[in-house]
Amino acid sequence: MDSEVVRLQADNAALVAEVARLRAALDLRVDKVSAEDGAAAATAKDETAARECEAYCPSHSLSTEQVQRYSRQLLLHSFGPEGQDALARGSVLIIGAGGLGSPAALYLAGSGLGRLGIADKDIVELSNLHRQVIHREGRVGMHKVDSAGEACRALNSQVVLDLHRDGIHPGNAVSLVE
């Protein structure tokens, strides 16, 4: 009788382990399907927004990718494709890639600005990271403009970046803003 109990306990343990393995496999499949559904839904949402924009503003010089990317701001009556075109032709110079300059650079790069200049002579320090959101731990010791440039390029590879490691001073101020 004892051997029968031991055998049943072993069978039970094997079945419990098999159920746990199958549940884990099922969870992985559910997560994969959910991720695929989420990506498909996001793509469908972008395509729908692009079609809505096309209906609202049928003539413009924006590519399909640009319409999808900037669709939320294109739908604003006060902005539209004309505003996006102007933004793409525009340029901004940010003096300092610190507490105010770093989020400004990210927002401008993400918005579709054509050319972004960043002037800063400082180096990324560990004490910058909690308030200068453009920089990362791996960039400590790097020039702030190079760190900011990497972040802006990662967000929008189409933005043209002018990075000025020597900051702004009387000798270069006029040339930076021309």
mmCIF file of C-alpha atoms in Angstrom:
data_model
loop_
_atom_site.group_PDB
_atom_site.id
_atom_site.type_symbol
_atom_site.label_atom_id
_atom_site.label_comp_id
_atom_site.label_asym_id
_atom_site.label_seq_id
_atom_site.Cartn_x
_atom_site.Cartn_y
_atom_site.Cartn_z
ATOM 1 C CA MET A 1 0.000 0.000 0.000
ATOM 2 C CA ASP A 2 2.821 2.394 0.831
ATOM 3 C CA SER A 3 4.349 1.871 -2.601
ATOM 4 C CA GLU A 4 1.002 2.673 -4.197
ATOM 5 C CA VAL A 5 0.800 5.975 -2.239
ATOM 6 C CA VAL A 6 4.360 6.872 -3.230
ATOM 7 C CA ARG A 7 3.600 6.100 -6.893
ATOM 8 C CA LEU A 8 0.414 8.203 -6.793
ATOM 9 C CA GLN A 9 2.265 11.081 -5.137
ATOM 10 C CA ALA A 10 4.942 10.917 -7.844
ATOM 11 C CA ASP A 11 2.285 10.841 -10.566
ATOM 12 C CA ASN A 12 0.546 13.798 -8.929
ATOM 13 C CA ALA A 13 3.807 15.774 -8.740
ATOM 14 C CA ALA A 14 4.501 15.027 -12.413
ATOM 15 C CA LEU A 15 1.012 16.177 -13.382
ATOM 16 C CA VAL A 16 1.343 19.370 -11.311
ATOM 17 C CA ALA A 17 4.666 20.100 -13.035
ATOM 18 C CA GLU A 18 3.127 19.427 -16.467
ATOM 19 C CA VAL A 19 0.200 21.771 -15.721
ATOM 20 C CA ALA A 20 2.641 24.490 -14.606
ATOM 21 C CA ARG A 21 4.684 24.040 -17.805
ATOM 22 C CA LEU A 22 1.577 24.196 -19.988
ATOM 23 C CA ARG A 23 0.296 27.291 -18.163
ATOM 24 C CA ALA A 24 3.638 29.032 -18.694
ATOM 25 C CA ALA A 25 3.576 28.142 -22.403
ATOM 26 C CA LEU A 26 0.006 29.399 -22.674
ATOM 27 C CA ASP A 27 0.913 32.657 -20.922
ATOM 28 C CA LEU A 28 3.748 33.206 -23.416
ATOM 29 C CA ARG A 29 1.401 32.644 -26.340
ATOM 30 C CA VAL A 30 -1.237 34.950 -24.866
ATOM 31 C CA ASP A 31 1.405 37.661 -24.309
ATOM 32 C CA LYS A 32 2.668 37.249 -27.886
ATOM 33 C CA VAL A 33 -0.840 37.458 -29.356
ATOM 34 C CA SER A 34 -1.624 40.485 -27.173
ATOM 35 C CA ALA A 35 1.553 42.239 -28.324
ATOM 36 C CA GLU A 36 0.800 41.448 -31.972
ATOM 37 C CA ASP A 37 -2.783 42.661 -31.555
ATOM 38 C CA GLY A 38 -1.533 45.848 -29.889
ATOM 39 C CA ALA A 39 0.918 46.557 -32.710
ATOM 40 C CA ALA A 40 -1.747 45.841 -35.325
ATOM 41 C CA ALA A 41 -4.217 48.093 -33.518
ATOM 42 C CA ALA A 42 -1.670 50.920 -33.323
ATOM 43 C CA THR A 43 -0.915 50.593 -37.045
ATOM 44 C CA ALA A 44 -4.615 50.537 -37.887
ATOM 45 C CA LYS A 45 -5.185 53.591 -35.696
ATOM 46 C CA ASP A 46 -2.368 55.478 -37.465
ATOM 47 C CA GLU A 47 -3.721 54.494 -40.873
ATOM 48 C CA THR A 48 -7.209 55.650 -39.871
ATOM 49 C CA ALA A 49 -5.832 58.975 -38.657
ATOM 50 C CA ALA A 50 -3.925 59.359 -41.929
ATOM 51 C CA ARG A 51 -7.118 58.730 -43.941
ATOM 52 C CA GLU A 52 -8.989 61.266 -41.811
ATOM 53 C CA CYS A 53 -6.237 63.790 -42.437
ATOM 54 C CA GLU A 54 -6.303 63.056 -46.180
ATOM 55 C CA ALA A 55 -10.045 63.739 -46.195
ATOM 56 C CA TYR A 56 -9.577 66.968 -44.253
ATOM 57 C CA CYS A 57 -6.541 68.207 -46.196
ATOM 58 C CA PRO A 58 -6.339 66.469 -49.580
ATOM 59 C CA SER A 59 -3.525 68.577 -51.089
ATOM 60 C CA HIS A 60 -0.211 68.795 -49.261
ATOM 61 C CA SER A 61 3.428 67.845 -49.752
ATOM 62 C CA LEU A 62 3.668 65.411 -46.843
ATOM 63 C CA SER A 63 4.568 61.758 -47.337
ATOM 64 C CA THR A 64 2.241 59.037 -46.083
ATOM 65 C CA GLU A 65 4.706 58.328 -43.265
ATOM 66 C CA GLN A 66 4.706 62.005 -42.253
ATOM 67 C CA VAL A 67 0.913 62.120 -42.311
ATOM 68 C CA GLN A 68 0.768 59.051 -40.068
ATOM 69 C CA ARG A 69 3.489 60.327 -37.767
ATOM 70 C CA TYR A 70 2.131 63.848 -37.335
ATOM 71 C CA SER A 71 -1.565 63.083 -37.827
ATOM 72 C CA ARG A 72 -2.657 64.387 -34.431
ATOM 73 C CA GLN A 73 -1.249 67.857 -35.037
ATOM 74 C CA LEU A 74 -2.301 67.847 -38.704
ATOM 75 C CA LEU A 75 -5.933 67.510 -37.646
ATOM 76 C CA LEU A 76 -5.781 70.788 -35.729
ATOM 77 C CA HIS A 77 -7.520 73.410 -37.855
ATOM 78 C CA SER A 78 -5.118 76.075 -36.632
ATOM 79 C CA PHE A 79 -2.089 73.988 -37.690
ATOM 80 C CA GLY A 80 -2.865 71.556 -40.497
ATOM 81 C CA PRO A 81 -0.502 70.517 -43.280
ATOM 82 C CA GLU A 82 0.557 74.108 -43.924
ATOM 83 C CA GLY A 83 1.782 74.375 -40.353
ATOM 84 C CA GLN A 84 3.584 71.038 -40.612
ATOM 85 C CA ASP A 85 5.256 72.108 -43.852
ATOM 86 C CA ALA A 86 6.367 75.365 -42.225
ATOM 87 C CA LEU A 87 7.672 73.461 -39.210
ATOM 88 C CA ALA A 88 9.621 71.092 -41.478
ATOM 89 C CA ARG A 89 11.236 74.109 -43.177
ATOM 90 C CA GLY A 90 11.918 75.822 -39.858
ATOM 91 C CA SER A 91 14.960 75.887 -37.645
ATOM 92 C CA VAL A 92 15.495 76.520 -33.953
ATOM 93 C CA LEU A 93 18.678 77.086 -31.965
ATOM 94 C CA ILE A 94 18.628 75.923 -28.353
ATOM 95 C CA ILE A 95 21.229 77.446 -26.075
ATOM 96 C CA GLY A 96 22.008 74.855 -23.422
ATOM 97 C CA ALA A 97 21.058 71.172 -23.293
ATOM 98 C CA GLY A 98 20.254 71.270 -19.596
ATOM 99 C CA GLY A 99 17.084 71.468 -17.536
ATOM 100 C CA LEU A 100 15.069 73.554 -20.016
ATOM 101 C CA GLY A 101 16.921 72.860 -23.241
ATOM 102 C CA SER A 102 16.770 69.084 -23.017
ATOM 103 C CA PRO A 103 12.972 68.657 -23.031
ATOM 104 C CA ALA A 104 12.666 71.466 -25.579
ATOM 105 C CA ALA A 105 15.068 69.635 -27.903
ATOM 106 C CA LEU A 106 13.120 66.386 -27.590
ATOM 107 C CA TYR A 107 9.762 68.033 -28.238
ATOM 108 C CA LEU A 108 11.063 70.012 -31.202
ATOM 109 C CA ALA A 109 12.763 66.979 -32.753
ATOM 110 C CA GLY A 110 9.630 64.911 -32.248
ATOM 111 C CA SER A 111 7.337 67.569 -33.694
ATOM 112 C CA GLY A 112 8.891 67.418 -37.150
ATOM 113 C CA LEU A 113 11.104 70.487 -37.001
ATOM 114 C CA GLY A 114 13.438 70.563 -39.995
ATOM 115 C CA ARG A 115 16.669 71.802 -38.396
ATOM 116 C CA LEU A 116 17.637 71.876 -34.741
ATOM 117 C CA GLY A 117 20.764 73.538 -33.422
ATOM 118 C CA ILE A 118 21.998 72.832 -29.907
ATOM 119 C CA ALA A 119 24.825 74.822 -28.338
ATOM 120 C CA ASP A 120 26.348 73.774 -25.021
ATOM 121 C CA LYS A 121 29.951 73.450 -23.878
ATOM 122 C CA ASP A 122 29.217 71.299 -20.832
ATOM 123 C CA ILE A 123 29.687 67.591 -20.223
ATOM 124 C CA VAL A 124 26.948 65.260 -18.943
ATOM 125 C CA GLU A 125 27.394 64.660 -15.212
ATOM 126 C CA LEU A 126 25.645 62.148 -12.991
ATOM 127 C CA SER A 127 24.040 65.028 -11.086
ATOM 128 C CA ASN A 128 22.315 66.150 -14.320
ATOM 129 C CA LEU A 129 20.318 62.993 -14.928
ATOM 130 C CA HIS A 130 17.398 63.565 -12.579
ATOM 131 C CA ARG A 131 16.402 66.845 -14.226
ATOM 132 C CA GLN A 132 17.895 66.782 -17.732
ATOM 133 C CA VAL A 133 15.728 64.118 -19.316
ATOM 134 C CA ILE A 134 17.582 63.932 -22.617
ATOM 135 C CA HIS A 135 20.710 62.410 -21.059
ATOM 136 C CA ARG A 136 21.240 58.805 -19.895
ATOM 137 C CA GLU A 137 23.590 57.087 -17.450
ATOM 138 C CA GLY A 138 25.665 55.661 -20.284
ATOM 139 C CA ARG A 139 26.362 59.176 -21.540
ATOM 140 C CA VAL A 140 27.970 60.538 -18.373
ATOM 141 C CA GLY A 141 31.230 62.187 -19.476
ATOM 142 C CA MET A 142 29.937 62.843 -22.998
ATOM 143 C CA HIS A 143 29.463 66.351 -24.389
ATOM 144 C CA LYS A 144 25.872 67.393 -23.711
ATOM 145 C CA VAL A 145 25.284 68.330 -27.352
ATOM 146 C CA ASP A 146 26.405 64.861 -28.489
ATOM 147 C CA SER A 147 24.174 63.196 -25.906
ATOM 148 C CA ALA A 148 21.259 65.413 -26.911
ATOM 149 C CA GLY A 149 21.945 64.723 -30.576
ATOM 150 C CA GLU A 150 21.795 60.960 -30.033
ATOM 151 C CA ALA A 151 18.473 61.274 -28.213
ATOM 152 C CA CYS A 152 16.961 63.539 -30.868
ATOM 153 C CA ARG A 153 18.125 61.258 -33.700
ATOM 154 C CA ALA A 154 16.652 58.247 -31.899
ATOM 155 C CA LEU A 155 13.321 60.047 -31.680
ATOM 156 C CA ASN A 156 13.299 61.430 -35.236
ATOM 157 C CA SER A 157 15.975 60.474 -37.742
ATOM 158 C CA GLN A 158 14.713 63.101 -40.199
ATOM 159 C CA VAL A 159 15.664 66.167 -38.143
ATOM 160 C CA VAL A 160 18.874 67.892 -39.253
ATOM 161 C CA LEU A 161 21.061 68.564 -36.223
ATOM 162 C CA ASP A 162 23.673 71.301 -35.826
ATOM 163 C CA LEU A 163 25.634 70.516 -32.683
ATOM 164 C CA HIS A 164 27.911 73.188 -31.239
ATOM 165 C CA ARG A 165 30.266 71.824 -28.557
ATOM 166 C CA ASP A 166 31.777 75.209 -27.772
ATOM 167 C CA GLY A 167 28.451 76.698 -26.664
ATOM 168 C CA ILE A 168 27.681 80.276 -27.541
ATOM 169 C CA HIS A 169 30.108 83.156 -27.052
ATOM 170 C CA PRO A 170 30.755 86.561 -28.658
ATOM 171 C CA GLY A 171 32.936 84.978 -31.337
ATOM 172 C CA ASN A 172 30.272 82.613 -32.691
ATOM 173 C CA ALA A 173 26.932 84.113 -31.634
ATOM 174 C CA VAL A 174 26.140 85.778 -34.962
ATOM 175 C CA SER A 175 27.131 82.757 -37.050
ATOM 176 C CA LEU A 176 25.007 80.424 -34.900
ATOM 177 C CA VAL A 177 21.818 82.378 -35.466
ATOM 178 C CA GLU A 178 22.309 82.970 -39.191
#
